[in-house]
Amino acid sequence: MAYRIHSFDEYLAAYHKSVEDPAGFWGEIAQTFTWSKKWNDVLQWDFDGPDIKWFVGGTCNITENCLDRHLEKRGNKLALIWEPNDPKERFQRYTYKELHRKVCQMANILKRNGISKGDRVCIYLPMIPELLIASLACARLGAVHSVVFAGFSAQSLSDRINDSKCKMVITSDGAFRGAKELPIKRVVDEALEDCPSVKKVLVVNRTNWGLDLVPGRDVYYHEELAHVGDECPAQPMDAEDNLFILYTSGSTGKPKGVVHTCGGYMVYVGYTFQNVFQYDESDIYWCTADIGWITGHSYIVYGPLLNGATTLMFEGIPTYPDPGRFWQVCDKHSVNIFYTAPTAIRSLMAAGDEHVMSYHLNSLKVIGTVGEPINEEAWHWYNIHVGKERCPVVDTWWQTETGGIMISALGNLCPTKPSYAGLPLPGVQAVLLTNEGKEITQNHVEGFLAIKFPWPSIIRTTYGDHTRCRETYFSKFKGYYLTGDGAKRDQNGMYRIIGRVDDVINVSGHRFGTAEIENAINADPHVAESAVVGYPHPIKGQGIYAYVICKKQPGNEENLRGEICETVAQQIGPIARPDKIQFVSGLPKTRSGKIMRRILRKVAEGEPENLGDITTLLDPLVVEEIVKGAM
Ligand code: PRX
């Protein structure tokens, strides 16, 4: 690709150019993509609105760039390898030609069922090829996809469907995940009891349960296929038309729908995929994330396909049928680039080296991590046992809101350092700010991580609530995009992400707002009030510690803990279940009624001797009780 960086010097030159002349820099990269109409202006922006536009006036369709433009040269090249949950089931392969056909057929099915440009379509599917195909089919028509991770509860699903008034849901009968079978369609049916905007449900058969469908609303994908052709023209989209909505948790209220648009997102994820992974034409690339999260959107679906790569999609979990599964799949498909999460690395590390030792992993060239800080021990284990000390470890820092990777090494071109994400990518003007919002210019410092200039895939808005977008990211420190993370910068300008500085907990790389979990706990009829904090967890990175005040003294505490966990699973999903629940008679509050989370965090972290000043508390005695009862 024309935008490939080949050396550290080229990285420095690209970085310099991207700061001196952002429009020239991104304009040149954008020209390597297919546009139906060229843009007039590369960039118009104002962080106060925020009002950010890239490739203004240009039109394109991202699926033409992911599929059609590869057909001539790479039509018979593998676009997708799908590895099922059960290693005994046959894997599937799709060439670019076949994937193009599948996407066109699916797009025609959506059209046949009333979907057109601008409509929102919710996709609630396990990791089967139809998840990738459905996302691209929406993009082909200009329908806005909202993929919801298929582990979320009916309540979470209906909240997300209603927030963006989706017209259709694409789902499956069931799902296979490890040793479990999950009733996906049943969750959708429950969610839809309260979703008036949904007119159609498209059901893909995965478990072949032969479910009864709701007449007039539900249609089977395999039956619809008989009625459609395999050509579907791509809808030309304005560069700033919405491409997708992806819900993510913040420190307050319900999850918000992060909106990404067509042109800038395409250019940025295409560029970053190529350079971070130093992708070569014949590489097999595997990202183990779920497409329900941003990592899957950008680096399973769009980034690889924009580059004509072969992307591997895995239905299962790292420990099924045993903790050697990832490595078995790497050897089986000769994976060259492997991208996973620190939590997976830690859990496989804990399972014992023998599981990785039995695979040769000769094909690997670059290995990456994403989603949370990686501790040094896990970094070294990954480097030694998986990368065999010959593969660069790219620790990629970014967010749902950034759309693509922001701080990372570029393959083996840049220096790497355990637990450091490294240097910002070209186009990323990262800064550290003090409490007062002043830029810290020297090195060897710590501060709030912010970005002071737009990059093409920056969040455009939070769906249906632009004020929330402004207040969350652009208000506290004027003129900056505020990430919500704290970071260190070493003497060489490399960044180490410390973690969230707001009320967001990162559990196994998944974000939850403390308020969101508290609301779920409070929905339990026994609970009067609760406060949730994160604490260091050896596998998950952070665990969820809940302090709960009950309406009545609990009879059997263990039973009640189980019940509260069940409530949370129903309200949000099993991944948000608290790890520890401590019953308390009160919470440490200031005289104005604010919960002092600092104290709760210290107790949860097992450092009750470092509580700091507690004299401003309404009732200091409550702290004594909390410290005594700590788990
Ligand atoms: O705290 C940072 C952490 O994950 C947050 C973003 O979460 P989400 O939007 O769900 O996206 C995750 C996948 C891109 C960040 O604010 N985070 C992400 N990557 C890293 C990280 N923390 C440290 N190191 C990383 N490489």
GROMACS .gro file of N, CA and C in nm, residues 534-536 545 547 600-608:
model
   42
  534GLY      N    1  -1.356  -0.043   4.145
  534GLY     CA    2  -1.271  -0.146   4.086
  534GLY      C    3  -1.158  -0.178   4.183
  535TYR      N    4  -1.103  -0.297   4.171
  535TYR     CA    5  -0.984  -0.333   4.250
  535TYR      C    6  -0.896  -0.423   4.163
  536PRO      N    7  -0.766  -0.429   4.191
  536PRO     CA    8  -0.678  -0.507   4.104
  536PRO      C    9  -0.713  -0.655   4.108
  545TYR      N   10  -1.596  -0.463   4.286
  545TYR     CA   11  -1.617  -0.476   4.430
  545TYR      C   12  -1.740  -0.391   4.464
  547TYR      N   13  -2.017  -0.257   4.747
  547TYR     CA   14  -2.060  -0.238   4.887
  547TYR      C   15  -2.212  -0.221   4.881
  600LEU      N   16  -1.350   0.375   4.968
  600LEU     CA   17  -1.397   0.242   4.928
  600LEU      C   18  -1.293   0.172   4.840
  601ARG      N   19  -1.228   0.251   4.755
  601ARG     CA   20  -1.126   0.194   4.666
  601ARG      C   21  -1.009   0.141   4.747
  602LYS      N   22  -0.966   0.219   4.845
  602LYS     CA   23  -0.851   0.177   4.927
  602LYS      C   24  -0.883   0.048   5.001
  603VAL      N   25  -1.003   0.038   5.055
  603VAL     CA   26  -1.042  -0.084   5.127
  603VAL      C   27  -1.045  -0.202   5.029
  604ALA      N   28  -1.103  -0.179   4.913
  604ALA     CA   29  -1.112  -0.287   4.812
  604ALA      C   30  -0.973  -0.329   4.765
  605GLU      N   31  -0.880  -0.232   4.761
  605GLU     CA   32  -0.744  -0.264   4.717
  605GLU      C   33  -0.663  -0.330   4.828
  606GLY      N   34  -0.724  -0.344   4.947
  606GLY     CA   35  -0.653  -0.407   5.059
  606GLY      C   36  -0.552  -0.315   5.123
  607GLU      N   37  -0.579  -0.184   5.117
  607GLU     CA   38  -0.487  -0.089   5.180
  607GLU      C   39  -0.561   0.001   5.279
  608PRO      N   40  -0.626  -0.059   5.379
  608PRO     CA   41  -0.706   0.024   5.470
  608PRO      C   42  -0.622   0.118   5.555
   0.00000   0.00000   0.00000
